[in-house]
Amino acid sequence: MQNKDFSYLNELNDVQRKAVETTEGAVMVIAGPGSGKTRVLTYRITHLLNLGVAPWNILSLTFTNKAAKEMKERIESIVGSAARKVWMGTFHSIFARILRVEAHKIGYPNDFTIYDSDDSKSLIKDILKSMNLDPKVYNPNAIRARISKAKSSLITPKAYATNEELLLYDRMNRMPMTHEIYQKYYDRCFRAGAMDFDDLLLQMFRLLYANPDNVREKYQQLFRYVLVDEFQDTNYLQYEIIKLFVNYEGSPGNICIVGDDAQSIYSFRGATIENILQFKNDYPSLNTFKLEQNYRSTTYIVQAANELIKNNTKQIQKRIWTNEIGGSKIKIIKALTDREEGRKVVDQIIEHKTRHHLKNSEISILYRTNAQSRIFEENLRRANIPYRIYGGLSFYQRKEIKDVLAYMRLSVNQKDDEAFKRVLNYPKRGIGKTVINALQKHSDQHNISLYEACFDAELKTRPRSLVNEFIRLIESMKEKNKGSNAYETVNYIIKATKIAAILNAENTIESQSRLENINALLNGVQEFVEDDEFIEEELSDNRDLSAFIQHISLLTDMDKDDEKIADSVTLMSIHLAKGLEFESIFVVGVEENLFPSYMSLASPEDIEEERRLFYVAITRAKRYLTLSYCNNRYQYGQIRSNDPSRFISEIPEDSLDPMSAIVANPNPSFAAPKVLGGLKPKKLNSSPKALSINVSDFKPNNPNEIMEGMRVLHLKFGEGLVLSIDGNPSNRIAKIKFDQIEDEDKRIVLRFAKLQILN
């Protein structure tokens, strides 16, 4: 043993070292943000190997292949090639490896096929067809999500069919045959010798639980030390499998879990915080180590995180601290509108780059929903600041956005063949490759566009009927575009194609995210039509669909390699940010109904998860943390007024920049407002009802009636005084001083303005 290198232990603080050296029995490591969690897990495995434990007796489960790869490389750099023989990987990869050896014992071939999401969806469609069920009612994506959730909850088809709560839910959602679809799907997978990703867990449990040929004992004896990373993200089924490995008579009970209950943010994937909260109940002799020293963030950020998470009732008590004394206080950006929020955030980024000499790559914008990225992308492009969308696509590159844009392009230009090919059979209308090939052939022979070929290409009766239906759709869009502004046309396109309705009917996490993106696009079109900021552009006299398409092409037709630039500002959803860190973090859209999400407001448990998500967001920051919100945000084509998030009110005043004066409501339903930052909010001259006016009561006057000296009301900007009017009679531009906006007069094209005269 004297030849072993234990110098790595000197790199650990006292608590980390105890967590590494306590190798026997049940160990729980509660690792706060930036506390060296990965180092503890890595060195614990290294220490086991140095103590003489055989590498194949160690099972280490992670949630990403990247994490497993990096840990294994680090261990190998210390102990050598023995690290390669450790059973380390994701739950799915490790269980697939075992099932490749043992699957025949539960009736599957060892060379079973693994179905991806497309395979699963295709099989479900076949089953729906065989059962004569309408796929518009029994949406394949919704059914697939339902089956996945059942498997993750360890509910088999037979158990599903006898669960009254599940059956009632399906009846309420007009899908009473879901349990039969599940059974047929399960049977068809088994018959095909196939497992989907959820089956890799479910069948692993079944293998160990049924225990043919004492297979459970085999792996219990093999895995003498079990380690689980990010334990707070495990679901019910994953934990049940872990217990089958560890809990048995004569077991050494050597299990080590590492995680942080305060960072449990994946309940929508089936993760349950109860696994980590109740872990001590399953292991009474548990050794718990709390990694509370934060090596990432400065005092004010750590203090804010501690005070925030105190408001959760379900938690393991801990107090994070740091030696990074001082630093910048947390800055709050208050904006009147979401467009102004985007502009102010980018202005602050420019200041960080110049004053604090930060690189773009040291800055990140975090948002609650992907749909929020659009405004920040546009403002970063205008400022010529390179950026990248982490773990996703740029807003205008997302599939659902490109689908709607293709319809928009085709409405303006019917000769756009690329747009035509994208939407001819989307949403699906039964037009197959044979028809498309016939149209292409006719197009080539007569040197005409594919759309023109639709009118007189020789087609059989059924395809002709489907193509004629498509023609009627495009012609109706073409007609709507005549004399309508861009918003009216795009709104019509979204309704006529039923894209939004189809996504809404799917009722899955993915479909709702896509629906949010489509609504964000619609909001952007609305802003383009109504916002006076566009008067400086050549497009100012025209707000139709063609002008909007030109406008976004100016934003998107940039160097295609800009996403590859290393020094780029990072934009991402908060869920993707866990485990990452940046010098400067901007958490945007910190408003009630957005963050926390309106979908969480009815449930205390959901609110607590939203708070944990906010906790994750702010603890990504090393030195600079900025929170932003706006009073009025475009949502679903309308201006909606939101209060600042309750989470802002939970940040201690002495952590905030003293220039931040925020009125925040800790409980918007009934509690009194709280003033943060030690300053009272400025009294506004405008009527308090100005920005909360009911849209249905708002009656704009004829633009020609607006005169200099009048008091007017605008849905977005509130009350204001018309200072002057210039421009030609058909394009009058008003200069207005709005009460809510300091140090800036707005210039608005009256024909687009929608102003109500107050006197």
Tab-separated table of N, CA and C in Angstrom, residues 689-690 693-707 709-722 736 738 748 750 752-759:
chain	number	residue	atom	x	y	z
A	689	LYS	N	-54.233	52.799	-13.422
A	689	LYS	CA	-54.983	51.876	-14.267
A	689	LYS	C	-54.467	51.866	-15.701
A	690	ALA	N	-53.497	52.755	-15.963
A	690	ALA	CA	-53.087	52.934	-17.356
A	690	ALA	C	-52.594	51.653	-17.995
A	693	ILE	N	-55.236	48.262	-17.985
A	693	ILE	CA	-56.530	48.421	-18.631
A	693	ILE	C	-56.945	47.141	-19.328
A	694	ASN	N	-58.202	46.825	-19.262
A	694	ASN	CA	-58.738	45.655	-19.945
A	694	ASN	C	-58.688	45.900	-21.448
A	695	VAL	N	-58.079	44.972	-22.166
A	695	VAL	CA	-57.923	45.148	-23.610
A	695	VAL	C	-59.273	45.314	-24.301
A	696	SER	N	-60.288	44.608	-23.803
A	696	SER	CA	-61.602	44.692	-24.444
A	696	SER	C	-62.258	46.051	-24.251
A	697	ASP	N	-61.834	46.804	-23.203
A	697	ASP	CA	-62.387	48.139	-22.953
A	697	ASP	C	-61.630	49.235	-23.694
A	698	PHE	N	-60.462	48.897	-24.189
A	698	PHE	CA	-59.619	49.895	-24.850
A	698	PHE	C	-60.144	50.166	-26.263
A	699	LYS	N	-60.423	51.437	-26.571
A	699	LYS	CA	-60.994	51.793	-27.865
A	699	LYS	C	-60.132	52.868	-28.527
A	700	PRO	N	-59.223	52.460	-29.415
A	700	PRO	CA	-58.357	53.439	-30.069
A	700	PRO	C	-59.148	54.344	-31.001
A	701	ASN	N	-58.682	55.599	-31.068
A	701	ASN	CA	-59.316	56.567	-31.963
A	701	ASN	C	-58.719	56.490	-33.354
A	702	ASN	N	-59.419	57.096	-34.305
A	702	ASN	CA	-58.893	57.237	-35.660
A	702	ASN	C	-57.580	58.006	-35.596
A	703	PRO	N	-56.512	57.502	-36.200
A	703	PRO	CA	-55.211	58.188	-36.130
A	703	PRO	C	-55.273	59.641	-36.595
A	704	ASN	N	-56.163	59.952	-37.516
A	704	ASN	CA	-56.262	61.325	-38.013
A	704	ASN	C	-56.827	62.288	-36.977
A	705	GLU	N	-57.420	61.746	-35.912
A	705	GLU	CA	-57.987	62.599	-34.867
A	705	GLU	C	-56.939	63.025	-33.840
A	706	ILE	N	-55.779	62.359	-33.845
A	706	ILE	CA	-54.734	62.670	-32.873
A	706	ILE	C	-54.075	64.001	-33.228
A	707	MET	N	-54.043	64.910	-32.248
A	707	MET	CA	-53.482	66.244	-32.477
A	707	MET	C	-52.466	66.589	-31.388
A	709	GLY	N	-50.736	68.281	-28.335
A	709	GLY	CA	-51.276	68.775	-27.073
A	709	GLY	C	-52.278	67.842	-26.426
A	710	MET	N	-52.679	66.785	-27.115
A	710	MET	CA	-53.662	65.860	-26.548
A	710	MET	C	-53.009	64.901	-25.553
A	711	ARG	N	-53.815	64.481	-24.549
A	711	ARG	CA	-53.419	63.379	-23.682
A	711	ARG	C	-53.946	62.098	-24.315
A	712	VAL	N	-53.087	61.082	-24.425
A	712	VAL	CA	-53.477	59.837	-25.081
A	712	VAL	C	-53.080	58.647	-24.207
A	713	LEU	N	-53.686	57.502	-24.508
A	713	LEU	CA	-53.396	56.264	-23.792
A	713	LEU	C	-52.947	55.203	-24.779
A	714	HIS	N	-51.824	54.538	-24.460
A	714	HIS	CA	-51.275	53.452	-25.272
A	714	HIS	C	-51.254	52.189	-24.410
A	715	LEU	N	-51.642	51.042	-24.993
A	715	LEU	CA	-51.722	49.805	-24.217
A	715	LEU	C	-50.392	49.422	-23.583
A	716	LYS	N	-49.296	49.704	-24.273
A	716	LYS	CA	-47.987	49.297	-23.779
A	716	LYS	C	-47.341	50.364	-22.900
A	717	PHE	N	-47.414	51.646	-23.338
A	717	PHE	CA	-46.651	52.704	-22.673
A	717	PHE	C	-47.464	53.510	-21.665
A	718	GLY	N	-48.792	53.302	-21.628
A	718	GLY	CA	-49.616	54.037	-20.678
A	718	GLY	C	-50.025	55.405	-21.201
A	719	GLU	N	-50.211	56.386	-20.267
A	719	GLU	CA	-50.653	57.727	-20.639
A	719	GLU	C	-49.474	58.590	-21.072
A	720	GLY	N	-49.760	59.526	-21.972
A	720	GLY	CA	-48.708	60.423	-22.435
A	720	GLY	C	-49.272	61.674	-23.081
A	721	LEU	N	-48.381	62.629	-23.328
A	721	LEU	CA	-48.745	63.907	-23.941
A	721	LEU	C	-48.142	63.978	-25.337
A	722	VAL	N	-48.977	64.297	-26.333
A	722	VAL	CA	-48.488	64.448	-27.701
A	722	VAL	C	-47.754	65.782	-27.808
A	736	ILE	N	-44.257	61.690	-28.538
A	736	ILE	CA	-45.079	61.616	-27.333
A	736	ILE	C	-44.197	61.426	-26.102
A	738	PHE	N	-44.370	59.938	-22.662
A	738	PHE	CA	-45.170	59.061	-21.820
A	738	PHE	C	-44.752	59.208	-20.359
A	748	ILE	N	-43.815	57.718	-32.770
A	748	ILE	CA	-44.721	56.641	-33.145
A	748	ILE	C	-45.434	56.976	-34.452
A	750	LEU	N	-48.490	57.043	-36.413
A	750	LEU	CA	-49.860	57.062	-35.911
A	750	LEU	C	-50.744	56.011	-36.556
A	752	PHE	N	-50.152	53.087	-37.124
A	752	PHE	CA	-49.962	51.803	-36.464
A	752	PHE	C	-50.107	51.891	-34.945
A	753	ALA	N	-50.270	53.081	-34.412
A	753	ALA	CA	-50.053	53.308	-32.984
A	753	ALA	C	-51.147	52.763	-32.076
A	754	LYS	N	-52.430	52.849	-32.475
A	754	LYS	CA	-53.547	52.470	-31.616
A	754	LYS	C	-53.527	53.278	-30.325
A	755	LEU	N	-53.908	54.539	-30.438
A	755	LEU	CA	-53.957	55.453	-29.296
A	755	LEU	C	-55.400	55.826	-28.990
A	756	GLN	N	-55.695	55.938	-27.706
A	756	GLN	CA	-57.018	56.395	-27.279
A	756	GLN	C	-56.887	57.807	-26.719
A	757	ILE	N	-57.708	58.743	-27.221
A	757	ILE	CA	-57.671	60.129	-26.763
A	757	ILE	C	-58.316	60.218	-25.390
A	758	LEU	N	-57.627	60.896	-24.441
A	758	LEU	CA	-58.141	61.028	-23.079
A	758	LEU	C	-58.796	62.384	-22.825
A	759	ASN	N	-58.465	63.415	-23.632
A	759	ASN	CA	-59.106	64.728	-23.430
A	759	ASN	C	-59.345	65.405	-24.766
